[in-house]
Structures are given as structure tokens and as C-alpha cells.
Short mmCIF file of C-alpha atoms in Angstrom, two decimals:
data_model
loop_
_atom_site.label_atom_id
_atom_site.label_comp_id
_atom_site.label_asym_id
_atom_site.label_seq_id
_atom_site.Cartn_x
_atom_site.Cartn_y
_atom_site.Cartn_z
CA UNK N 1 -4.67 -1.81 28.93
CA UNK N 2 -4.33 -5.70 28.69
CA UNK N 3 -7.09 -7.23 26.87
CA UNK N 4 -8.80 -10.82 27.35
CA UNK N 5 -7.54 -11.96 24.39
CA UNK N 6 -3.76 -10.74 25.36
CA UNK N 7 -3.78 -12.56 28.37
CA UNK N 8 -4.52 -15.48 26.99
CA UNK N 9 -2.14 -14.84 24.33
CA UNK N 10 0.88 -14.31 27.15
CA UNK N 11 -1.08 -17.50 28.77
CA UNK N 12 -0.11 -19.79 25.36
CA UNK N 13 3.14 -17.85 24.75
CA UNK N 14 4.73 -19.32 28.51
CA UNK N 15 3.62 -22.85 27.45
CA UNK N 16 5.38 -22.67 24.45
CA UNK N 17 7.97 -20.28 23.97
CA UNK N 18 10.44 -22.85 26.42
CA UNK N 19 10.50 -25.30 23.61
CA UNK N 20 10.97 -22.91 20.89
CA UNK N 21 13.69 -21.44 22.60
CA UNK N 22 15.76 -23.72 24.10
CA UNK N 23 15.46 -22.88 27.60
CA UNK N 24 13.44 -21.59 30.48
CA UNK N 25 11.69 -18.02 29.63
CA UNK N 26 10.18 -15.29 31.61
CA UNK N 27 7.36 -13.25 29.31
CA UNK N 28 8.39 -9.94 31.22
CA UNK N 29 6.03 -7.75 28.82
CA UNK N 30 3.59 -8.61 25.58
CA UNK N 31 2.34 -5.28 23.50
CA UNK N 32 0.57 -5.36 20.28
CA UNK N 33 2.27 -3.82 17.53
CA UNK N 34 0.16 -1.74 15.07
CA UNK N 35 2.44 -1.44 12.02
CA UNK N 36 1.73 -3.66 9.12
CA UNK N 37 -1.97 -3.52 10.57
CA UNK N 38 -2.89 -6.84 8.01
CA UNK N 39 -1.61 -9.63 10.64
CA UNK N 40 -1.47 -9.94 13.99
CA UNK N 41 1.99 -8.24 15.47
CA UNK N 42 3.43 -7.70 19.33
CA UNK N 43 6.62 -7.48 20.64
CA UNK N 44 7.89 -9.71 23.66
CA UNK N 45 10.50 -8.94 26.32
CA UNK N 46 11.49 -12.05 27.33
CA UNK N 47 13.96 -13.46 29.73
CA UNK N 48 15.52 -16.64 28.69
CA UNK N 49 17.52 -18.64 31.43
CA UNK N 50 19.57 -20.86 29.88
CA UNK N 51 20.53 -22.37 26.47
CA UNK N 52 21.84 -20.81 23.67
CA UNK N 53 19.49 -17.64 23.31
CA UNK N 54 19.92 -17.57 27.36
CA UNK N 55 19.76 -13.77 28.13
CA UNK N 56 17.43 -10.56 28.13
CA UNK N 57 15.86 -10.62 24.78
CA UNK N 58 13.56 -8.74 22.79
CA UNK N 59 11.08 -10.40 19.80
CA UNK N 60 8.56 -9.54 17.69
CA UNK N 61 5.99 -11.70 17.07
CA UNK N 62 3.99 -12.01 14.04
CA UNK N 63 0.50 -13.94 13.68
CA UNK N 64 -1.98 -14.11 11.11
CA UNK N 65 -4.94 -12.23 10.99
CA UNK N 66 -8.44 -14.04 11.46
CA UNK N 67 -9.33 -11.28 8.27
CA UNK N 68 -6.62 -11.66 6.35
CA UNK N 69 -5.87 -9.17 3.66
CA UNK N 70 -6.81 -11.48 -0.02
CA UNK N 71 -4.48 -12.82 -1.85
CA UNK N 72 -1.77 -12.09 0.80
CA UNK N 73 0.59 -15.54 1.95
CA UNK N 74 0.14 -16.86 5.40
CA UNK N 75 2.74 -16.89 8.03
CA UNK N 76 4.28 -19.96 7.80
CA UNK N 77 4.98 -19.37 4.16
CA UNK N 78 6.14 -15.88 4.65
CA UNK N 79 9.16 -17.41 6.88
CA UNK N 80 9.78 -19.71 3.62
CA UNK N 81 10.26 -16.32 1.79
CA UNK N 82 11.94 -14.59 4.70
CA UNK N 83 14.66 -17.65 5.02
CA UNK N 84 15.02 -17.35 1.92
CA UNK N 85 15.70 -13.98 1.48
CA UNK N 86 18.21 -14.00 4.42
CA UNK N 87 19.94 -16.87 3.29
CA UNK N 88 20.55 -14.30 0.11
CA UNK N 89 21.51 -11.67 2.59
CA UNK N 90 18.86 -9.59 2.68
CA UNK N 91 18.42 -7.72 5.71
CA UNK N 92 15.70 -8.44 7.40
CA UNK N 93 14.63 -9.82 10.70
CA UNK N 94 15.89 -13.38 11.95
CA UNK N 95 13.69 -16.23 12.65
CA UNK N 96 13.52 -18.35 15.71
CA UNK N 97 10.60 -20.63 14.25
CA UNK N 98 7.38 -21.04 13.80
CA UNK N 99 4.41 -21.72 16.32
CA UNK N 100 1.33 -23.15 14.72
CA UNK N 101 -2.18 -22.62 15.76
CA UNK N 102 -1.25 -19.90 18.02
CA UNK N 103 -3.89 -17.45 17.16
CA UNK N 104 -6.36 -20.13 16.59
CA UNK N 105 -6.92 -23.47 14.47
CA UNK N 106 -4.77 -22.89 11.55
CA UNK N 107 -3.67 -19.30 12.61
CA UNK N 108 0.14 -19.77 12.69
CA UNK N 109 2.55 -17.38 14.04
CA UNK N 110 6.41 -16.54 13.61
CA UNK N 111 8.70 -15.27 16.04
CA UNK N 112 11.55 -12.53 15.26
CA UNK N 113 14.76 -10.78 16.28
CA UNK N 114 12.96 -7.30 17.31
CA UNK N 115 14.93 -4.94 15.07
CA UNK N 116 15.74 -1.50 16.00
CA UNK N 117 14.06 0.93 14.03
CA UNK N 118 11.17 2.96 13.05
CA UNK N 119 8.55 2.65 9.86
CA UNK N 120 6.51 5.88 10.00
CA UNK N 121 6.97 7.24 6.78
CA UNK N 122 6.22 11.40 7.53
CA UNK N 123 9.21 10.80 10.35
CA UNK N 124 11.37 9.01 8.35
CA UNK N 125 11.19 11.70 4.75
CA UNK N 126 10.73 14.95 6.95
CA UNK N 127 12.48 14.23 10.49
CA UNK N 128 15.99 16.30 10.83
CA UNK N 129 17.56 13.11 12.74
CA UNK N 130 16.92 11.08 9.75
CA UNK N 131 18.89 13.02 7.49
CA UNK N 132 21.90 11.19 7.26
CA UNK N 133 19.46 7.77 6.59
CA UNK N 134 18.16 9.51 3.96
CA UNK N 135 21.10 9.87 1.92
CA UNK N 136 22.22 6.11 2.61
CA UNK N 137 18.97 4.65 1.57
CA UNK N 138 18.48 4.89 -1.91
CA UNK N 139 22.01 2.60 -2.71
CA UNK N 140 21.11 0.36 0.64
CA UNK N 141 17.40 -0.20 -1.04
CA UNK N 142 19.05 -0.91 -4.49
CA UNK N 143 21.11 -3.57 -3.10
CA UNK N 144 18.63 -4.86 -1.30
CA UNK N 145 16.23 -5.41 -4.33
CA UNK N 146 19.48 -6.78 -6.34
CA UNK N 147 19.89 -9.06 -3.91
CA UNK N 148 16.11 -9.51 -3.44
CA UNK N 149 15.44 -10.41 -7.43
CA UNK N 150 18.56 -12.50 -7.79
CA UNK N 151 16.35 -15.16 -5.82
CA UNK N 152 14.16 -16.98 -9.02
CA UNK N 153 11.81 -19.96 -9.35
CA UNK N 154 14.72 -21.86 -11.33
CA UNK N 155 17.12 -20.98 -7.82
CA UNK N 156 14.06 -21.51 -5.63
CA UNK N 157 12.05 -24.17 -6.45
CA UNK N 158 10.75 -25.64 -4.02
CA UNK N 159 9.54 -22.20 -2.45
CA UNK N 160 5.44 -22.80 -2.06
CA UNK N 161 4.55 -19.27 -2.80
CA UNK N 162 2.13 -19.39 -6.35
CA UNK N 163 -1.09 -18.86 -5.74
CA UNK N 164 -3.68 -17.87 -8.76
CA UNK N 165 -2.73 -15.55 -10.40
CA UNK N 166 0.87 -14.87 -9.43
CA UNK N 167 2.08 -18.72 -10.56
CA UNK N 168 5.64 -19.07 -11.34
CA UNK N 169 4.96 -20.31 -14.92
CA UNK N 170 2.92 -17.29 -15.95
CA UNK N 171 3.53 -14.37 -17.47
CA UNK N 172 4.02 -11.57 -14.62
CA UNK N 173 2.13 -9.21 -17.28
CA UNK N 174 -0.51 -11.26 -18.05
CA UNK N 175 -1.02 -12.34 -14.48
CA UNK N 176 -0.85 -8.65 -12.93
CA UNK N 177 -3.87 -8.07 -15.54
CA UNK N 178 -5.63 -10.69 -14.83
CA UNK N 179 -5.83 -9.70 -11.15
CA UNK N 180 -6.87 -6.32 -11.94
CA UNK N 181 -9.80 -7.86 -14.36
CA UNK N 182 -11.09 -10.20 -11.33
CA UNK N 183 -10.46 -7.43 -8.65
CA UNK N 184 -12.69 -5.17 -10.92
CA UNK N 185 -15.06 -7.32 -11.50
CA UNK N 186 -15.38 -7.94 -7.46
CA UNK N 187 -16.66 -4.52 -7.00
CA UNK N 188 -19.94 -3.35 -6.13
CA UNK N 189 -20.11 -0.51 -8.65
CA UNK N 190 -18.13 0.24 -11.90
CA UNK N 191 -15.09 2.43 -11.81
CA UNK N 192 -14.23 3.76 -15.28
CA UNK N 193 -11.10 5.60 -14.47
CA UNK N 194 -9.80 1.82 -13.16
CA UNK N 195 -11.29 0.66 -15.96
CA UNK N 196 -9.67 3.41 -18.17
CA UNK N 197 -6.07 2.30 -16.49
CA UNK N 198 -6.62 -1.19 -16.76
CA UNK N 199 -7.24 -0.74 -20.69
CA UNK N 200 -3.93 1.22 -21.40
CA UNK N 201 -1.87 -1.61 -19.17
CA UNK N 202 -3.32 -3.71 -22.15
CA UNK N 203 -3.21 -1.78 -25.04
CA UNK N 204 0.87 -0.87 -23.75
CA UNK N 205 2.33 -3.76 -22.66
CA UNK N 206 6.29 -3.80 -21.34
CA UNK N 207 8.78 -5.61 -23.01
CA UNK N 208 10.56 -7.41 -19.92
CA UNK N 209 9.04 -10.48 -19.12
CA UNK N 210 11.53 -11.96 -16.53
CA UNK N 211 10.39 -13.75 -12.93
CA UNK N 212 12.04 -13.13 -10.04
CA UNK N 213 11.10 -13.36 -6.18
CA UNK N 214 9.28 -10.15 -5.79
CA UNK N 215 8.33 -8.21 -2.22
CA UNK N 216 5.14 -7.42 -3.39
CA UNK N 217 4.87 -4.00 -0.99
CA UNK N 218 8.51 -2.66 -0.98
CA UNK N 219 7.96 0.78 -0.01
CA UNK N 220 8.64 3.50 2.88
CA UNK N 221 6.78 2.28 5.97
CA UNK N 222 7.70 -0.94 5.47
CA UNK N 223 11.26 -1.18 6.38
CA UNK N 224 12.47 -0.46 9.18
CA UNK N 225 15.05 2.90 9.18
CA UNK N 226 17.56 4.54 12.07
CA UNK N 227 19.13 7.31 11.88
CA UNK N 228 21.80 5.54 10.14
CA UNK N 229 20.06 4.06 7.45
CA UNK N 230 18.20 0.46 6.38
CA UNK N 231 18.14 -1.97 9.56
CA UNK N 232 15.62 -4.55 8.16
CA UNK N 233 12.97 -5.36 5.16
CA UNK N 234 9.19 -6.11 6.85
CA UNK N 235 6.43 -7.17 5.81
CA UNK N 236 6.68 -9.89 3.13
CA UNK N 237 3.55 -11.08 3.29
CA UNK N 238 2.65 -9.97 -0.63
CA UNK N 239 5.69 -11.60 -1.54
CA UNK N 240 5.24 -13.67 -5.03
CA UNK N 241 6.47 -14.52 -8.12
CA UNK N 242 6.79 -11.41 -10.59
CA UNK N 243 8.67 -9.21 -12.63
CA UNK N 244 11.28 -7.01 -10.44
CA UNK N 245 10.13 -3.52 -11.99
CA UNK N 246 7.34 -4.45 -10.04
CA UNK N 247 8.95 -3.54 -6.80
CA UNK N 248 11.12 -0.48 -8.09
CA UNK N 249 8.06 0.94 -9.38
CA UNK N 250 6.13 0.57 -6.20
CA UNK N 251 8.88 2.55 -4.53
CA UNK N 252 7.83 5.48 -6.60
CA UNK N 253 4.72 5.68 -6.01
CA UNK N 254 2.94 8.67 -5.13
CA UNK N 255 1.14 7.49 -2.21
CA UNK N 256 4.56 6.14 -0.62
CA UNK N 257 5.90 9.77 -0.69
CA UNK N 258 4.56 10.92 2.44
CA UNK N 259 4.10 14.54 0.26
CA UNK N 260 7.83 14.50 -0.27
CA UNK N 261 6.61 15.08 -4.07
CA UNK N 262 9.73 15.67 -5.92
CA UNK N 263 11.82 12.32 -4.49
CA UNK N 264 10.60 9.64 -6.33
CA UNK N 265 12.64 7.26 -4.39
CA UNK N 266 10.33 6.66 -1.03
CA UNK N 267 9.96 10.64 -0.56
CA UNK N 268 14.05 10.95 0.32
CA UNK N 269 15.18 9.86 -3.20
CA UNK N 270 16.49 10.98 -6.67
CA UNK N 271 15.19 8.48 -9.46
CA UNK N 272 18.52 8.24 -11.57
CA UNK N 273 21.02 7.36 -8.71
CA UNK N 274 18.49 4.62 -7.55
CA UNK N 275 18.00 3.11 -10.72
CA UNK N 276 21.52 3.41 -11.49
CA UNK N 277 22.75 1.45 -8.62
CA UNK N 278 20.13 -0.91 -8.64
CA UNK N 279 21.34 -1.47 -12.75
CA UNK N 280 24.77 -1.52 -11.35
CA UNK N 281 24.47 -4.60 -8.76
CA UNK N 282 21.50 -6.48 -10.52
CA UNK N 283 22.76 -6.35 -13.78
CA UNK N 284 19.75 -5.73 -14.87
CA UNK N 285 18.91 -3.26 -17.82
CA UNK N 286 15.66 -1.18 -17.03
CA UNK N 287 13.84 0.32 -19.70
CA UNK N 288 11.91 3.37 -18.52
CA UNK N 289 8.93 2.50 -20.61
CA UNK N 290 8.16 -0.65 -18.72
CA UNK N 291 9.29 1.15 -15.46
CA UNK N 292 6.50 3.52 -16.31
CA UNK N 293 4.14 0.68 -16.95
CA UNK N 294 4.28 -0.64 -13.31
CA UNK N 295 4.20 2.40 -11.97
CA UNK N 296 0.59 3.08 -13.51
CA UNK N 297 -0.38 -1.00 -13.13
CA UNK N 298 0.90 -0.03 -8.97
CA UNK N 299 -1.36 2.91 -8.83
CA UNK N 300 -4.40 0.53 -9.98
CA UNK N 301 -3.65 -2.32 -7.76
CA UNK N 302 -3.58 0.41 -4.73
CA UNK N 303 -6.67 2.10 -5.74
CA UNK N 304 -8.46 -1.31 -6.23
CA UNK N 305 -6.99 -2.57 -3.18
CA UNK N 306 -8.25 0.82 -0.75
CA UNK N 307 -11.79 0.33 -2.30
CA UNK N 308 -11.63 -4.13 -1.64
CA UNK N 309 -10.11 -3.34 1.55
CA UNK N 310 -12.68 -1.37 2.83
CA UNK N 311 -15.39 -3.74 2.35
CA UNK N 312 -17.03 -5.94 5.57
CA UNK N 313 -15.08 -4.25 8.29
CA UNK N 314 -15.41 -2.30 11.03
CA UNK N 315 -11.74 -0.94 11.47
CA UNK N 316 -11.87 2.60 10.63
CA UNK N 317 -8.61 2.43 9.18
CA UNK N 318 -9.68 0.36 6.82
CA UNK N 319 -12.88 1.91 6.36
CA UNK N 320 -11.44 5.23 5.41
CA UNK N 321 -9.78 3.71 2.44
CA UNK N 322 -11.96 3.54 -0.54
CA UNK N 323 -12.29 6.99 -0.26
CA UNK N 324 -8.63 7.40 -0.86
CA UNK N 325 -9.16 5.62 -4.28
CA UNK N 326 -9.24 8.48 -6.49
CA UNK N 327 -6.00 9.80 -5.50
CA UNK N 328 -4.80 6.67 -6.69
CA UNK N 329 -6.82 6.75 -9.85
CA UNK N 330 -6.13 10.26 -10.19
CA UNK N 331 -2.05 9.27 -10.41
CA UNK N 332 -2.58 6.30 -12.55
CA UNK N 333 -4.10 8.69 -15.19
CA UNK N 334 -1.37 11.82 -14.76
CA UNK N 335 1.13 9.05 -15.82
CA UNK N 336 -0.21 7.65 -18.81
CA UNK N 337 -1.38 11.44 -19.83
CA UNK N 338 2.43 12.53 -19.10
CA UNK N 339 4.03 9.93 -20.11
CA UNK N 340 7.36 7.83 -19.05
CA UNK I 1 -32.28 30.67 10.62
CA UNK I 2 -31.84 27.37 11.79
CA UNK I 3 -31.20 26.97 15.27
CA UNK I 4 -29.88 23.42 15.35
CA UNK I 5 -26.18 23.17 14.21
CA UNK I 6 -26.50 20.94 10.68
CA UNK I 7 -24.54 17.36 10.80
CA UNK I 8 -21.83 18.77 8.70
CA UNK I 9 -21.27 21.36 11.30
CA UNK I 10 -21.07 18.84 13.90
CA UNK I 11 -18.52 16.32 12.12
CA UNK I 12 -15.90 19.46 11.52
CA UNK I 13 -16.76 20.58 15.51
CA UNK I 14 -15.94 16.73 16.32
CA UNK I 15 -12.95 16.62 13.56
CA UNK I 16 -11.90 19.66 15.36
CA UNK I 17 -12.14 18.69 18.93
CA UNK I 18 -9.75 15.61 18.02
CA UNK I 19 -7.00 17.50 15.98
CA UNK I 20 -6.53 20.53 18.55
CA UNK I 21 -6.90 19.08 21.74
CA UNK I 22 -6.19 14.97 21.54
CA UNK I 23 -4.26 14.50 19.16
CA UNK I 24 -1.62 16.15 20.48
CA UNK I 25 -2.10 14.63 24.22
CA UNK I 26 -1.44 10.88 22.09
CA UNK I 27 1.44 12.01 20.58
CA UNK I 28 3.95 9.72 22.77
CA UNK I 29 1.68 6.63 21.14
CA UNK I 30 1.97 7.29 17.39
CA UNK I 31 -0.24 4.91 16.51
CA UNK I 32 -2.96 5.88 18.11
CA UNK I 33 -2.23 9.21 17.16
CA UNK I 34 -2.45 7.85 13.75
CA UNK I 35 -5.51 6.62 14.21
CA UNK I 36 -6.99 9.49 15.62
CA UNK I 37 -5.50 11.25 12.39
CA UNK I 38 -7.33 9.12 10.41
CA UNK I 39 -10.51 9.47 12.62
CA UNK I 40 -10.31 12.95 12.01
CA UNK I 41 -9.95 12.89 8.48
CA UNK I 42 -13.17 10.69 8.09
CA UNK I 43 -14.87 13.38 9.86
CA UNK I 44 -13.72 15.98 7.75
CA UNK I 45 -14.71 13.94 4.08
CA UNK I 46 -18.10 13.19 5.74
CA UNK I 47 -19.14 16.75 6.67
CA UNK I 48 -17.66 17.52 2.89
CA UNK I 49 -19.38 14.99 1.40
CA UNK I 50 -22.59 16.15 2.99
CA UNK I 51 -22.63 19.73 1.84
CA UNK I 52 -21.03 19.33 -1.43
CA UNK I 53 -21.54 15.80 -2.47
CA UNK I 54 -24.38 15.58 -4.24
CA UNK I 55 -22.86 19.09 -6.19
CA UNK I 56 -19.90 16.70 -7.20
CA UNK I 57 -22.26 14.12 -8.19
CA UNK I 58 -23.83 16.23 -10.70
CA UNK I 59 -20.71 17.70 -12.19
CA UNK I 60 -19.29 14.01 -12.70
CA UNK I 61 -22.98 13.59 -14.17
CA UNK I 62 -22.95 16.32 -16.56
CA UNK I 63 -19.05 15.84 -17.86
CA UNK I 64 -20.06 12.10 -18.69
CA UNK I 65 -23.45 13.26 -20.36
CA UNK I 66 -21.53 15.31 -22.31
CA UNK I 67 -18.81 12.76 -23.47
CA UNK I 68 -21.35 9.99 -24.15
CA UNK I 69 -23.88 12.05 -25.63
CA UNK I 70 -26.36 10.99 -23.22
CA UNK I 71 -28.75 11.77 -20.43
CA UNK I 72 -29.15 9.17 -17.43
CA UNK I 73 -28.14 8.78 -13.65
CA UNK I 74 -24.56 9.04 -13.07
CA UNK I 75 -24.41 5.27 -12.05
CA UNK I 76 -25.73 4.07 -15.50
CA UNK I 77 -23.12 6.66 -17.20
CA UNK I 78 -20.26 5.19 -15.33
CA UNK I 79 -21.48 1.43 -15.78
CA UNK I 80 -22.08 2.56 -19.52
CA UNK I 81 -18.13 4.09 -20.20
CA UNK I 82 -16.83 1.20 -18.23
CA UNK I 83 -18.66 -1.30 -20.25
CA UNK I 84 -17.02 0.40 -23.50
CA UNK I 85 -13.26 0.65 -22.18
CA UNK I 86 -13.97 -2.92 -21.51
CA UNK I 87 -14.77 -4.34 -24.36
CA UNK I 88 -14.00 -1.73 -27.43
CA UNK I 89 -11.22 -3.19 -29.33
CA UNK I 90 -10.49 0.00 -31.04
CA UNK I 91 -10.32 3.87 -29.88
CA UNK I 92 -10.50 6.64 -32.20
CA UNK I 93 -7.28 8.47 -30.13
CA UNK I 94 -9.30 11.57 -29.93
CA UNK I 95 -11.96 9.81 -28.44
CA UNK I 96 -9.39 8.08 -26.13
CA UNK I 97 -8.33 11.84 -25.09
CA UNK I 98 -11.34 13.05 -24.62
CA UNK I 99 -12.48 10.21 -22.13
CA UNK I 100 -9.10 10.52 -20.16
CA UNK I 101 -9.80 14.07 -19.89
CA UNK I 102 -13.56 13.10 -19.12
CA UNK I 103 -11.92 11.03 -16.30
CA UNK I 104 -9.34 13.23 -14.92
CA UNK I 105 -11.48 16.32 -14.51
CA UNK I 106 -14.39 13.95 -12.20
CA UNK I 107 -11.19 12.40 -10.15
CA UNK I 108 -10.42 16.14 -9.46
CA UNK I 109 -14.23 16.80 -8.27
CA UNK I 110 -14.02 13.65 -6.27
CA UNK I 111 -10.87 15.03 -4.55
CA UNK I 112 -12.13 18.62 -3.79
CA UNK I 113 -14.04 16.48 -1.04
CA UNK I 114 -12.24 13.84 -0.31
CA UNK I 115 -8.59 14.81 -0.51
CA UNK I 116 -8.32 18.79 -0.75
CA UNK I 117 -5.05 18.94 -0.32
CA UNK I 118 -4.06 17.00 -2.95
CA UNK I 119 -1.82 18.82 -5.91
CA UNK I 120 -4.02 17.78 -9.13
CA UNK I 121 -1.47 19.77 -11.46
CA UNK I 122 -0.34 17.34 -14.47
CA UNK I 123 3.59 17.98 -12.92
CA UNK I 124 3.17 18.30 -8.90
CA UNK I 125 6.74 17.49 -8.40
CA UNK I 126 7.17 20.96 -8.66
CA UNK I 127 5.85 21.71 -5.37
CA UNK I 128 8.15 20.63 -2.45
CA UNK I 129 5.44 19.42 -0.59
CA UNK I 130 1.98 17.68 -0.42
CA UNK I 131 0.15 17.18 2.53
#
């Protein structure tokens, strides 16, 4: 079913895709994606009859959300990171520019190469088919972070990502617990096993220090797999400033095993390998006491993030979430009570 | 007896309905199948947290009475022990086991209703599987 507010969206789109594009297009088809559910996503089949794109062509197109998820970047400076990160040679989708306003007065949008693929994390740890992915995409994940965290403010700086408190000049320690302190103290109601997390991050504080470009969400579900491995990083919208454990870490989590308990790596992957590789191509020692620390600060920032995100909204999706908290909570404690 | 089904009864009937019969019918469109996974589940913590919430509620209660050596509601406990990981510079690290222990044992009440499935064991990699 077409709704109002996708016809008027295919209604903008044939204004303004011809300039964008270089040439005459046909919108054969417009359908609303519902993976990274934060932003606004569809993909277009388009027909394009002459210039250099000319040809049947498939896009995905990316808006931002009218309730944004906080603290997230908007679209126009995700493509900054997304250049960026392709210009590195990180695989991920191409750009074909950005198209201001489209979702509204200062709602930008981004359009994409549509990359073959899927996301679903339960397909992509249990499914048969994938089998042969899951055995490439530990090393292709390592290589892609390598590559990812090579990218620094000192090789980057003119990328406009800092915002309070992930700012390239701070500490990414200091500034991970200082957005746990004012997420906290955003809540409604006290939570002392948060609390109880939040005070061992302090009290235990990891020895690496460094900045690098970080994803921000790198974990299964947000790349897109087929059943021969990686085809493309998504979702770069919590991209910031940080320390690269940071991203390994958030890999590991629990949550991001789709049940798949005993593969740390995404629910399809042995730790050691991983980190191994990922030591191997960043050059990059990891010590697995600060590994261990982002792994419990991760399991915070998702448990503070289901109960924030569940707040003023009406999207059961997001509804269900602070519900989910304790699981979260639950993990952050096993770790510090097992140890790295 | 009471002839009237209770609301928990009707949330599981409802949770029911939609894993059985329509989930399955939306499976081509995963993510409205999704969805309707998630509907389901909300259905399912509702109807637990109406029959054995307010049971929870008192266990989490009682464990923090007995760690703080206090009696109150279980909202001024848990403002109370979050006040004190806040801003204690010190913990005796007895005291600091005891509270984590406090801690884990009400996560694992909260989860009875809200996540049943999930393996509360201190090493649940040992399982093959969580759903």
C-alpha cells in the first residue's frame, strides 16, 4: 500500500532526481525500507535515459528521521563519513549526492548504490546458505575495521563529526563516561545496576587512549552479507571520534549474537582469529583488559539507550525496548563478575 | 470461579493468535514479520508482568532491604543504592560483592518476566544456543 506521504515523496523524487543524476529518469518503483529503523530508508528502481548512470538502476535512499535517534549525525554528515571511509576502501555503499530538504525543512537525504545483500541477523548466524559467509567474515570484518580506524582526526581534519561529548580533542574514556553520567541522569527513575556498571568503568579505566574514526554500531545487522561474505558496511550514522576497541567490542556483544552464544564474533565468530587478524592489518596491539572494558561500557550504552529510546513514541518497536534493558544490565554485570 | 477470562489470559490468547496463525502468513515480508514478532513478545511480557509483577517487585524489594539494612518502597531503595554507587569514593570489596550480587540476582527476577529465555548462568557460552 502507497501512502500519502510516499506519493509525495515519488512526487519530489521526479523533480529532482534528473539533476542529481545526469539525465532523464523514470521512478519505476519507491518502497520503504525498514532496516536501520532510526532514519528514513526506501529503495528506488529507476530508469535513467541518458548520461553517464544512463541504464536500469537500483538505489537506496536514505533520509533523516523527523525523531531522530540523540546524539546520532545527520545525513549530510554521514556521507562526509561514508566518503571518507570509501575513499579508505571500505566497503560500503557509493554515493550519488546529496538532496537537501527532501523530507522536510532541514531533513536532508542521500542517495546510494543499492547493494546486494541481506542484514537480518538470525538468517545470517543460523541460515545453511550462509555458511560459507560465515567463515569469510570474521578476516573481511577485521580488515574492514583496520581500514576503518586507520582514518584519524590528524588524517581527517576537516571531517565535521564532534559533537559533545564525542569531540576529537577528548579523551574517548572520559567522554564515553561522561555520556553515560548525562544519559543516567536523563532518566525518569534510578537504575542501580547502570549505576553499578557505570562505577566500575570508573574505578577500571583502560590503558589505550588512542582516537580513531569509529562506526559507532559495527555489529551483525548492520552490514550487509551474501552468501559469499561482506558486500557493504551500513549504517554510519553513530559514527564519531573514539577509541577503536570501541567497535571490536561492540561486535561481541551479547545482544548482537542472535543466541549464537559461544561466537563472540557477530554469532558466526571465534574471538582469537578476529582479534588476531584485526592485530595483524591494524597494527594495533589490543590488550584484553581494555577489550573487556568496552565490552561492559557497550552493554551500558545499549541498556541506557533501549530504556531513552523508548521514551515519547508510539512505535512499538521502540516501545518494547526498555524492557529489554536488563538483559543488557544483566551482561554488563556477568563481565565485570567474570572477568576479562 | 471467574467466568470472565483475566487480561493476562487475553494478552497470551492475542500473543498466541499472532505467532501460530500470522506470523507465518507474513513470512515473505520479514519485516513485518519482525514486527509482528515483536508485537507478540510485548504481549507475552505484559500478561507476565501482570500475574507475576508485583511478586518480582517484592523480591527486588526484599534483596535490597536486606543489603541496605533498610525497610522502604522499592523505588526509594533503588534511588538510595544508586545515590551511594554514585557518589561513595570508597567500597569495602565485600560490600562491593555483595551489592553486585544484590544486583545480579533482581536482573534475574526482572528477566523471569521479561526475557525467560534468557541463559542467566555466569558462563552461557556453554550452551549452543539462546533464544
Amino acid at each position: 500500500m502507497t501512502t500519502l506521504a510516499e506519493m509525495a515523496l515519488a512526487h519530489a523524487l521526479r523533480d529532482r532526481l534528473p539533476a542529481l543524476l545526469g539525465g532523464a529518469v523514470t521512478l519505476n518503483a519507491l518502497a520503504p525500507l525498514h532496516g536501520g529503523s532510526g532514519q528514513e530508508n526506501f529503495r528506488l528502481d529507476v530508469a535513467i535515459d541518458d548520461g553517464p548512470l544512463a541504464g536500469r538502476r537500483t538505489f537506496a535512499l536514505r533520509g533523516d528521521a523527523l525523531q531522530p535517534t540523540p546524539n546520532v549525525v545527520s545525513r549530510a554528515l554521514e556521507a562526509a563519513v561514508i566518503e571518507a571511509a570509501l575513499a579508505a576502501g571500505v566497503r560500503t555503499p557509493r554515493l550519488h549526492g546529496l538532496l537537501p530538504d527532501l523530507f522536510g525543512v532541514g531533513l536532508d537525504a542521500y542517495l546510494a548504490d543499492f547493494v546486494a545483500g541481506i542484514a537480518l541477523g538470525p538468517r545470517i548466524v543460523r541460515d545453511p546458505a550462509f555458511a560459507p559467509a560465515r567463515a569469510r567474515l570474521p578476516l573481511q570484518l577485521a580488515e574492514a575495521l583496520a581500514t576503518l580506524h586507520a582514518l584519524t582526526p590528524a588524517t581527517h581534519p576537516a571531517l565535521p563529526i564532534d559533537r559533545a561529548p564525542f569531540e576529537r580533542h577528548l579523551d574517548p574514556v572520559a567522554a564515553a563516561l561522561q555520556w553515560f553520567e548525562r544519559t543516567l541522569d536523563a532518566l525518569d527513575a534510578p537504575r542501580p545496576a547502570a549505576e553499578y556498571a557505570l562505577r566500575w568503568l570508573r574505578h577500571h579505566p583502560p590503558a589505550s587512549r588512542e582516537i580513531t574514526l569509529v562506526h559507532g554500531d559495527f555489529r551483525t545487522g548492520n552490514f550487509l552479507v551474501t552468501e559469499q561474505g561482506l558486500s557493504a558496511i551500513l549504517d554510519w550514522e553513530n559514527a564519531h571520534w573514539g577509541n577503536p576497541l570501541e567497535d571490536l567490542a561492540w561486535l561481541t556483544l551479547r545482544d548482537w549474537r542472535f543466541g549464537q552464544l559461544d561466537l563472540p564474533v557477530g554469532g558466526f565468530g571465534a574471538l582469537e582469529p578476529f582479534l588476531a587478524a584485526y592485530v595483524d592489518l591494524s597494527g594495533r596491539p589490543i590488550r584484553p583488559a581494555d577489550l573487556h572494558w568496552w565490552a561492559v561500557a557497550g552493554n551500558l550504552r545499549s541498556a541506557l539507550s533501549a530504556v531513552h529510546n523508548g521514551r515519547g513514541t508510539l512505535e512499538i518497536e521502540r516501545m518494547a525496548t526498555p524492557r529489554r534493558a536488563p538483559e543488557m544490565e544483566f551482561e554488563a554485570l556477568r563481565l565485570i563478575e567474570v572477568g576479562p | 470461579m471467574n467466568e470472565k477470562p483475566t487480561i493476562p489470559e487475553l494478552l497470551r490468547a492475542a500473543a498466541l493468535l499472532l505467532e501460530e496463525r500470522v506470523v507465518e502468513r507474513v513470512a515473505a515480508d520479514a519485516p513485518l514479520a519482525f514486527r509482528l514478532r515483536v508485537v507478540t513478545h510485548v504481549l507475552e511480557a505484559a500478561a507476565a508482568e501482570l500475574d507475576e509483577g508485583p511478586a518480582v517487585a517484592a523480591e527486588r524489594r526484599e534483596n535490597l532491604e536486606r543489603l541496605l539494612h533498610r525497610t522502604a518502597p522499592l523505588e526509594v531503595l533503588e534511588s538510595m543504592l544508586a545515590r551511594r554507587l554514585r557518589t561513595a569514593p570508597d567500597l569495602d570489596p565485600d560490600e562491593d560483592r555483595r551489592i553486585r550480587g544484590c544486583l545480579l540476582g533482581g536482573l534475574r527476577a526482572e528477566l523471569r518476566l521479561y526475557a525467560p529465555r534468557f541463559d542467566t548462568r555466569l558462563h552461557p557460552e556453554t550452551a549452543r544456543s539462546e533464544e
